[in-house]
């Protein structure tokens, strides 16, 4: 199993450009989520999904869109990038909504918006 | 404000020493989870302690939970250079396991 795979690893965007961060998991996990990690602020939840066709907002959803058309994939879209979106983005999945199921993380996408 | 705050923010010790990290949280929890993050990598789940447990062990890891003080501690015994990483506690603020909230972490450096 590859686990959670994120692409690309690095990306530089100009303000106003759009892009999609890809996330795929091969563990048949129901739950998937996106976090951003900024220095000194820990991880903040952007969006999450509890199954194909179901998405919901986390703590910091503005400026981001998600969709979940399949169990495996959960892409994160930046519609019009802003410098404030410079961050490291992590995709994470868990088996189900059992509170004891741990999160499995990808290795992140480092995004710089100039 | 940030939930699940870790203390200290940074910790530097010699190989072989024990490392203790603390986490304070603000809500009632079903469980508290600890994760480790090596530089440039994603987080890896270490251990989970349930609200009705006071102490849990896993290898060189020992986690305690004090629900009356809303705090938890992670002890790494006989530390190794490979333990150098950031450590985060995480709590489920939503109560439905839909939103796991992380603190800002403790950066542990183990010197050889």
mmCIF file of C-alpha atoms in Angstrom:
data_model
loop_
_atom_site.group_PDB
_atom_site.id
_atom_site.type_symbol
_atom_site.label_atom_id
_atom_site.label_comp_id
_atom_site.label_asym_id
_atom_site.label_seq_id
_atom_site.Cartn_x
_atom_site.Cartn_y
_atom_site.Cartn_z
ATOM 1 C CA UNK A 1 0.000 0.000 0.000
ATOM 2 C CA UNK A 2 1.233 3.470 -0.868
ATOM 3 C CA UNK A 3 -0.920 5.051 1.852
ATOM 4 C CA UNK A 4 -1.731 8.721 1.228
ATOM 5 C CA UNK A 5 -0.072 10.219 -1.854
ATOM 6 C CA UNK A 6 0.087 13.958 -2.467
ATOM 7 C CA UNK A 7 1.208 15.706 -5.630
ATOM 8 C CA UNK A 8 2.995 17.920 -6.370
ATOM 9 C CA UNK A 9 5.598 18.123 -3.581
ATOM 10 C CA UNK A 10 6.415 21.758 -4.340
ATOM 11 C CA UNK A 11 4.590 24.489 -6.240
ATOM 12 C CA UNK A 12 5.116 28.190 -6.854
ATOM 13 C CA UNK A 13 2.161 30.276 -7.995
ATOM 14 C CA UNK A 14 1.640 33.905 -8.840
ATOM 15 C CA UNK A 15 -1.154 35.794 -7.119
ATOM 16 C CA UNK A 16 -4.447 35.141 -8.878
ATOM 17 C CA UNK A 17 -3.456 31.835 -10.447
ATOM 18 C CA UNK A 18 -5.446 28.698 -9.765
ATOM 19 C CA UNK A 19 -4.290 25.169 -9.138
ATOM 20 C CA UNK A 20 -5.349 21.816 -7.776
ATOM 21 C CA UNK A 21 -3.480 19.886 -5.122
ATOM 22 C CA UNK A 22 -3.978 16.166 -5.589
ATOM 23 C CA UNK A 23 -4.524 13.613 -2.834
ATOM 24 C CA UNK A 24 -5.124 9.892 -3.259
ATOM 25 C CA UNK A 25 -5.335 7.053 -0.744
ATOM 26 C CA UNK A 26 -5.380 3.325 -1.391
ATOM 27 C CA UNK A 27 -6.600 2.165 2.010
ATOM 28 C CA UNK A 28 -10.339 2.412 1.246
ATOM 29 C CA UNK A 29 -10.708 5.036 3.968
ATOM 30 C CA UNK A 30 -14.079 6.723 4.326
ATOM 31 C CA UNK A 31 -12.784 9.970 5.803
ATOM 32 C CA UNK A 32 -10.372 12.361 4.094
ATOM 33 C CA UNK A 33 -9.272 15.853 5.044
ATOM 34 C CA UNK A 34 -7.005 18.748 4.158
ATOM 35 C CA UNK A 35 -4.900 20.710 6.644
ATOM 36 C CA UNK A 36 -2.557 23.617 6.247
ATOM 37 C CA UNK A 37 0.484 24.010 8.462
ATOM 38 C CA UNK A 38 1.988 27.403 9.159
ATOM 39 C CA UNK A 39 4.933 28.193 11.464
ATOM 40 C CA UNK A 40 3.871 28.509 15.084
ATOM 41 C CA UNK A 41 0.227 27.750 14.317
ATOM 42 C CA UNK A 42 0.055 24.002 14.179
ATOM 43 C CA UNK A 43 -2.272 22.404 11.670
ATOM 44 C CA UNK A 44 -5.605 23.935 10.733
ATOM 45 C CA UNK A 45 -8.390 21.990 9.086
ATOM 46 C CA UNK A 46 -9.531 23.356 5.718
ATOM 47 C CA UNK A 47 -12.140 20.867 4.448
ATOM 48 C CA UNK A 48 -13.044 17.275 5.097
ATOM 49 C CA UNK A 49 -15.145 14.493 3.596
ATOM 50 C CA UNK A 50 -16.871 11.576 5.285
ATOM 51 C CA UNK A 51 -17.485 9.693 2.049
ATOM 52 C CA UNK A 52 -17.833 10.001 -1.716
ATOM 53 C CA UNK A 53 -20.099 12.916 -2.579
ATOM 54 C CA UNK A 54 -20.012 14.400 0.937
ATOM 55 C CA UNK A 55 -17.791 17.335 1.898
ATOM 56 C CA UNK A 56 -17.857 19.918 4.675
ATOM 57 C CA UNK A 57 -15.925 22.941 5.862
ATOM 58 C CA UNK A 58 -13.284 22.968 8.540
ATOM 59 C CA UNK A 59 -11.746 25.854 10.437
ATOM 60 C CA UNK A 60 -10.253 27.803 7.493
ATOM 61 C CA UNK A 61 -12.226 26.991 4.298
ATOM 62 C CA UNK A 62 -12.202 30.395 2.573
ATOM 63 C CA UNK A 63 -10.371 30.428 -0.763
ATOM 64 C CA UNK A 64 -10.459 26.647 -1.147
ATOM 65 C CA UNK A 65 -12.823 24.186 -2.837
ATOM 66 C CA UNK A 66 -12.970 20.418 -2.589
ATOM 67 C CA UNK A 67 -14.896 17.572 -4.136
ATOM 68 C CA UNK A 68 -15.033 13.831 -3.486
ATOM 69 C CA UNK A 69 -16.211 11.966 -6.548
ATOM 70 C CA UNK A 70 -14.473 8.710 -5.577
ATOM 71 C CA UNK A 71 -13.446 7.111 -2.298
ATOM 72 C CA UNK A 72 -9.780 7.301 -3.292
ATOM 73 C CA UNK A 73 -9.365 10.927 -4.371
ATOM 74 C CA UNK A 74 -9.845 14.249 -2.581
ATOM 75 C CA UNK A 75 -8.413 17.174 -4.565
ATOM 76 C CA UNK A 76 -8.068 20.662 -3.087
ATOM 77 C CA UNK A 77 -8.587 23.585 -5.439
ATOM 78 C CA UNK A 78 -7.266 27.103 -4.997
ATOM 79 C CA UNK A 79 -9.430 29.305 -7.203
ATOM 80 C CA UNK A 80 -7.382 32.513 -7.054
ATOM 81 C CA UNK A 81 -4.168 32.128 -5.089
ATOM 82 C CA UNK A 82 -3.181 34.768 -2.550
ATOM 83 C CA UNK A 83 0.120 35.215 -0.665
ATOM 84 C CA UNK A 84 -1.755 34.324 2.552
ATOM 85 C CA UNK A 85 -2.159 30.819 1.126
ATOM 86 C CA UNK A 86 1.576 30.229 1.200
ATOM 87 C CA UNK A 87 1.804 27.188 3.437
ATOM 88 C CA UNK A 88 2.445 23.469 3.627
ATOM 89 C CA UNK A 89 -0.678 21.475 2.835
ATOM 90 C CA UNK A 90 -1.331 18.012 4.200
ATOM 91 C CA UNK A 91 -3.937 15.511 3.154
ATOM 92 C CA UNK A 92 -4.969 12.963 5.773
ATOM 93 C CA UNK A 93 -7.353 10.029 5.820
ATOM 94 C CA UNK A 94 -8.823 7.717 8.432
ATOM 95 C CA UNK A 95 -10.627 4.412 8.199
ATOM 96 C CA UNK A 96 -13.970 5.703 9.424
ATOM 97 C CA UNK A 97 -15.531 8.092 11.898
ATOM 98 C CA UNK A 98 -14.620 6.009 14.898
ATOM 99 C CA UNK A 99 -13.012 8.475 17.263
ATOM 100 C CA UNK A 100 -10.222 5.976 17.858
ATOM 101 C CA UNK A 101 -9.244 5.638 14.187
ATOM 102 C CA UNK A 102 -5.917 7.437 13.662
ATOM 103 C CA UNK A 103 -5.249 9.866 10.845
ATOM 104 C CA UNK A 104 -2.819 8.807 8.105
ATOM 105 C CA UNK A 105 -0.985 11.738 6.532
ATOM 106 C CA UNK A 106 0.641 12.326 3.183
ATOM 107 C CA UNK A 107 4.047 13.990 3.009
ATOM 108 C CA UNK A 108 2.674 17.385 2.111
ATOM 109 C CA UNK A 109 2.721 19.956 -0.669
ATOM 110 C CA UNK A 110 4.787 23.069 -0.059
ATOM 111 C CA UNK A 111 3.056 25.986 -1.801
ATOM 112 C CA UNK A 112 4.505 29.456 -2.299
ATOM 113 C CA UNK A 113 2.353 32.263 -3.682
ATOM 114 C CA UNK A 114 4.260 35.342 -4.870
ATOM 115 C CA UNK B 1 -7.504 30.431 20.039
ATOM 116 C CA UNK B 2 -5.494 27.247 19.593
ATOM 117 C CA UNK B 3 -6.744 24.142 21.310
ATOM 118 C CA UNK B 4 -4.407 21.408 22.528
ATOM 119 C CA UNK B 5 -1.432 23.629 23.315
ATOM 120 C CA UNK B 6 1.857 21.834 23.802
ATOM 121 C CA UNK B 7 4.498 22.889 26.281
ATOM 122 C CA UNK B 8 7.389 23.523 25.935
ATOM 123 C CA UNK B 9 7.561 24.834 22.386
ATOM 124 C CA UNK B 10 11.108 23.504 22.063
ATOM 125 C CA UNK B 11 13.141 20.987 24.028
ATOM 126 C CA UNK B 12 16.770 19.972 23.616
ATOM 127 C CA UNK B 13 18.229 16.980 25.462
ATOM 128 C CA UNK B 14 21.135 14.553 25.296
ATOM 129 C CA UNK B 15 20.767 11.042 23.931
ATOM 130 C CA UNK B 16 19.730 8.650 26.684
ATOM 131 C CA UNK B 17 17.819 11.260 28.680
ATOM 132 C CA UNK B 18 14.053 11.280 29.057
ATOM 133 C CA UNK B 19 11.900 13.863 27.287
ATOM 134 C CA UNK B 20 8.571 15.078 28.649
ATOM 135 C CA UNK B 21 6.090 17.115 26.651
ATOM 136 C CA UNK B 22 2.817 18.476 27.961
ATOM 137 C CA UNK B 23 -0.480 19.237 26.294
ATOM 138 C CA UNK B 24 -3.372 21.263 27.656
ATOM 139 C CA UNK B 25 -6.801 21.143 26.114
ATOM 140 C CA UNK B 26 -9.993 23.075 26.674
ATOM 141 C CA UNK B 27 -12.954 20.826 26.006
ATOM 142 C CA UNK B 28 -14.297 17.498 27.194
ATOM 143 C CA UNK B 29 -12.710 14.716 25.190
ATOM 144 C CA UNK B 30 -13.433 11.126 24.257
ATOM 145 C CA UNK B 31 -9.744 10.596 23.687
ATOM 146 C CA UNK B 32 -6.483 12.425 23.050
ATOM 147 C CA UNK B 33 -4.030 11.457 20.355
ATOM 148 C CA UNK B 34 -0.302 12.122 19.986
ATOM 149 C CA UNK B 35 1.482 12.430 16.659
ATOM 150 C CA UNK B 36 5.094 12.847 15.564
ATOM 151 C CA UNK B 37 6.340 14.807 12.559
ATOM 152 C CA UNK B 38 9.830 14.380 11.184
ATOM 153 C CA UNK B 39 11.236 17.317 9.258
ATOM 154 C CA UNK B 40 9.701 17.615 5.813
ATOM 155 C CA UNK B 41 7.250 14.750 6.358
ATOM 156 C CA UNK B 42 3.644 14.214 7.318
ATOM 157 C CA UNK B 43 2.461 13.425 10.820
ATOM 158 C CA UNK B 44 2.541 9.877 12.117
ATOM 159 C CA UNK B 45 0.169 8.601 14.798
ATOM 160 C CA UNK B 46 1.944 7.497 17.975
ATOM 161 C CA UNK B 47 -0.609 6.693 20.626
ATOM 162 C CA UNK B 48 -4.182 7.323 21.724
ATOM 163 C CA UNK B 49 -5.395 7.564 25.292
ATOM 164 C CA UNK B 50 -9.084 7.354 26.118
ATOM 165 C CA UNK B 51 -10.794 9.680 28.571
ATOM 166 C CA UNK B 52 -11.295 6.835 31.060
ATOM 167 C CA UNK B 53 -7.595 5.910 31.012
ATOM 168 C CA UNK B 54 -4.988 7.621 33.181
ATOM 169 C CA UNK B 55 -1.835 6.121 31.720
ATOM 170 C CA UNK B 56 -0.831 4.178 28.642
ATOM 171 C CA UNK B 57 2.452 2.699 27.449
ATOM 172 C CA UNK B 58 3.791 1.838 24.024
ATOM 173 C CA UNK B 59 7.445 0.827 23.845
ATOM 174 C CA UNK B 60 9.482 3.794 25.095
ATOM 175 C CA UNK B 61 6.411 6.045 25.110
ATOM 176 C CA UNK B 62 4.321 6.740 28.172
ATOM 177 C CA UNK B 63 1.247 8.945 27.991
ATOM 178 C CA UNK B 64 -0.724 10.212 30.952
ATOM 179 C CA UNK B 65 -4.072 11.965 31.037
ATOM 180 C CA UNK B 66 -5.529 14.134 33.783
ATOM 181 C CA UNK B 67 -9.084 15.062 32.801
ATOM 182 C CA UNK B 68 -9.569 17.180 35.926
ATOM 183 C CA UNK B 69 -6.738 19.453 34.773
ATOM 184 C CA UNK B 70 -7.466 18.947 31.060
ATOM 185 C CA UNK B 71 -3.852 17.992 30.458
ATOM 186 C CA UNK B 72 -1.810 15.156 29.031
ATOM 187 C CA UNK B 73 1.880 14.414 28.956
ATOM 188 C CA UNK B 74 4.049 12.371 26.626
ATOM 189 C CA UNK B 75 7.226 10.867 28.045
ATOM 190 C CA UNK B 76 9.894 9.391 25.791
ATOM 191 C CA UNK B 77 12.370 7.343 27.786
ATOM 192 C CA UNK B 78 16.009 6.714 26.861
ATOM 193 C CA UNK B 79 15.774 9.105 23.923
ATOM 194 C CA UNK B 80 17.678 8.555 20.695
ATOM 195 C CA UNK B 81 18.814 10.940 17.973
ATOM 196 C CA UNK B 82 16.105 9.417 15.764
ATOM 197 C CA UNK B 83 13.471 10.770 18.175
ATOM 198 C CA UNK B 84 14.297 14.295 16.969
ATOM 199 C CA UNK B 85 10.972 15.545 15.595
ATOM 200 C CA UNK B 86 7.968 17.703 16.402
ATOM 201 C CA UNK B 87 5.307 16.204 18.619
ATOM 202 C CA UNK B 88 1.656 17.198 18.541
ATOM 203 C CA UNK B 89 -1.365 16.384 20.617
ATOM 204 C CA UNK B 90 -4.759 16.316 18.940
ATOM 205 C CA UNK B 91 -8.288 16.447 20.261
ATOM 206 C CA UNK B 92 -11.680 16.001 18.660
ATOM 207 C CA UNK B 93 -13.410 19.340 19.200
ATOM 208 C CA UNK B 94 -16.481 18.384 17.211
ATOM 209 C CA UNK B 95 -17.283 15.360 19.360
ATOM 210 C CA UNK B 96 -18.197 13.500 16.174
ATOM 211 C CA UNK B 97 -14.665 12.551 15.083
ATOM 212 C CA UNK B 98 -15.080 14.832 12.051
ATOM 213 C CA UNK B 99 -12.642 17.568 13.080
ATOM 214 C CA UNK B 100 -9.387 16.670 14.792
ATOM 215 C CA UNK B 101 -7.659 19.779 16.135
ATOM 216 C CA UNK B 102 -3.898 19.962 16.612
ATOM 217 C CA UNK B 103 -1.788 22.164 18.827
ATOM 218 C CA UNK B 104 1.290 23.989 17.604
ATOM 219 C CA UNK B 105 3.630 21.230 18.770
ATOM 220 C CA UNK B 106 6.850 20.693 20.701
ATOM 221 C CA UNK B 107 10.083 20.591 18.726
ATOM 222 C CA UNK B 108 12.305 17.951 20.325
ATOM 223 C CA UNK B 109 16.011 17.827 19.522
ATOM 224 C CA UNK B 110 18.023 14.866 20.809
ATOM 225 C CA UNK B 111 21.726 15.517 20.681
ATOM 226 C CA UNK B 112 24.079 12.564 20.088
#
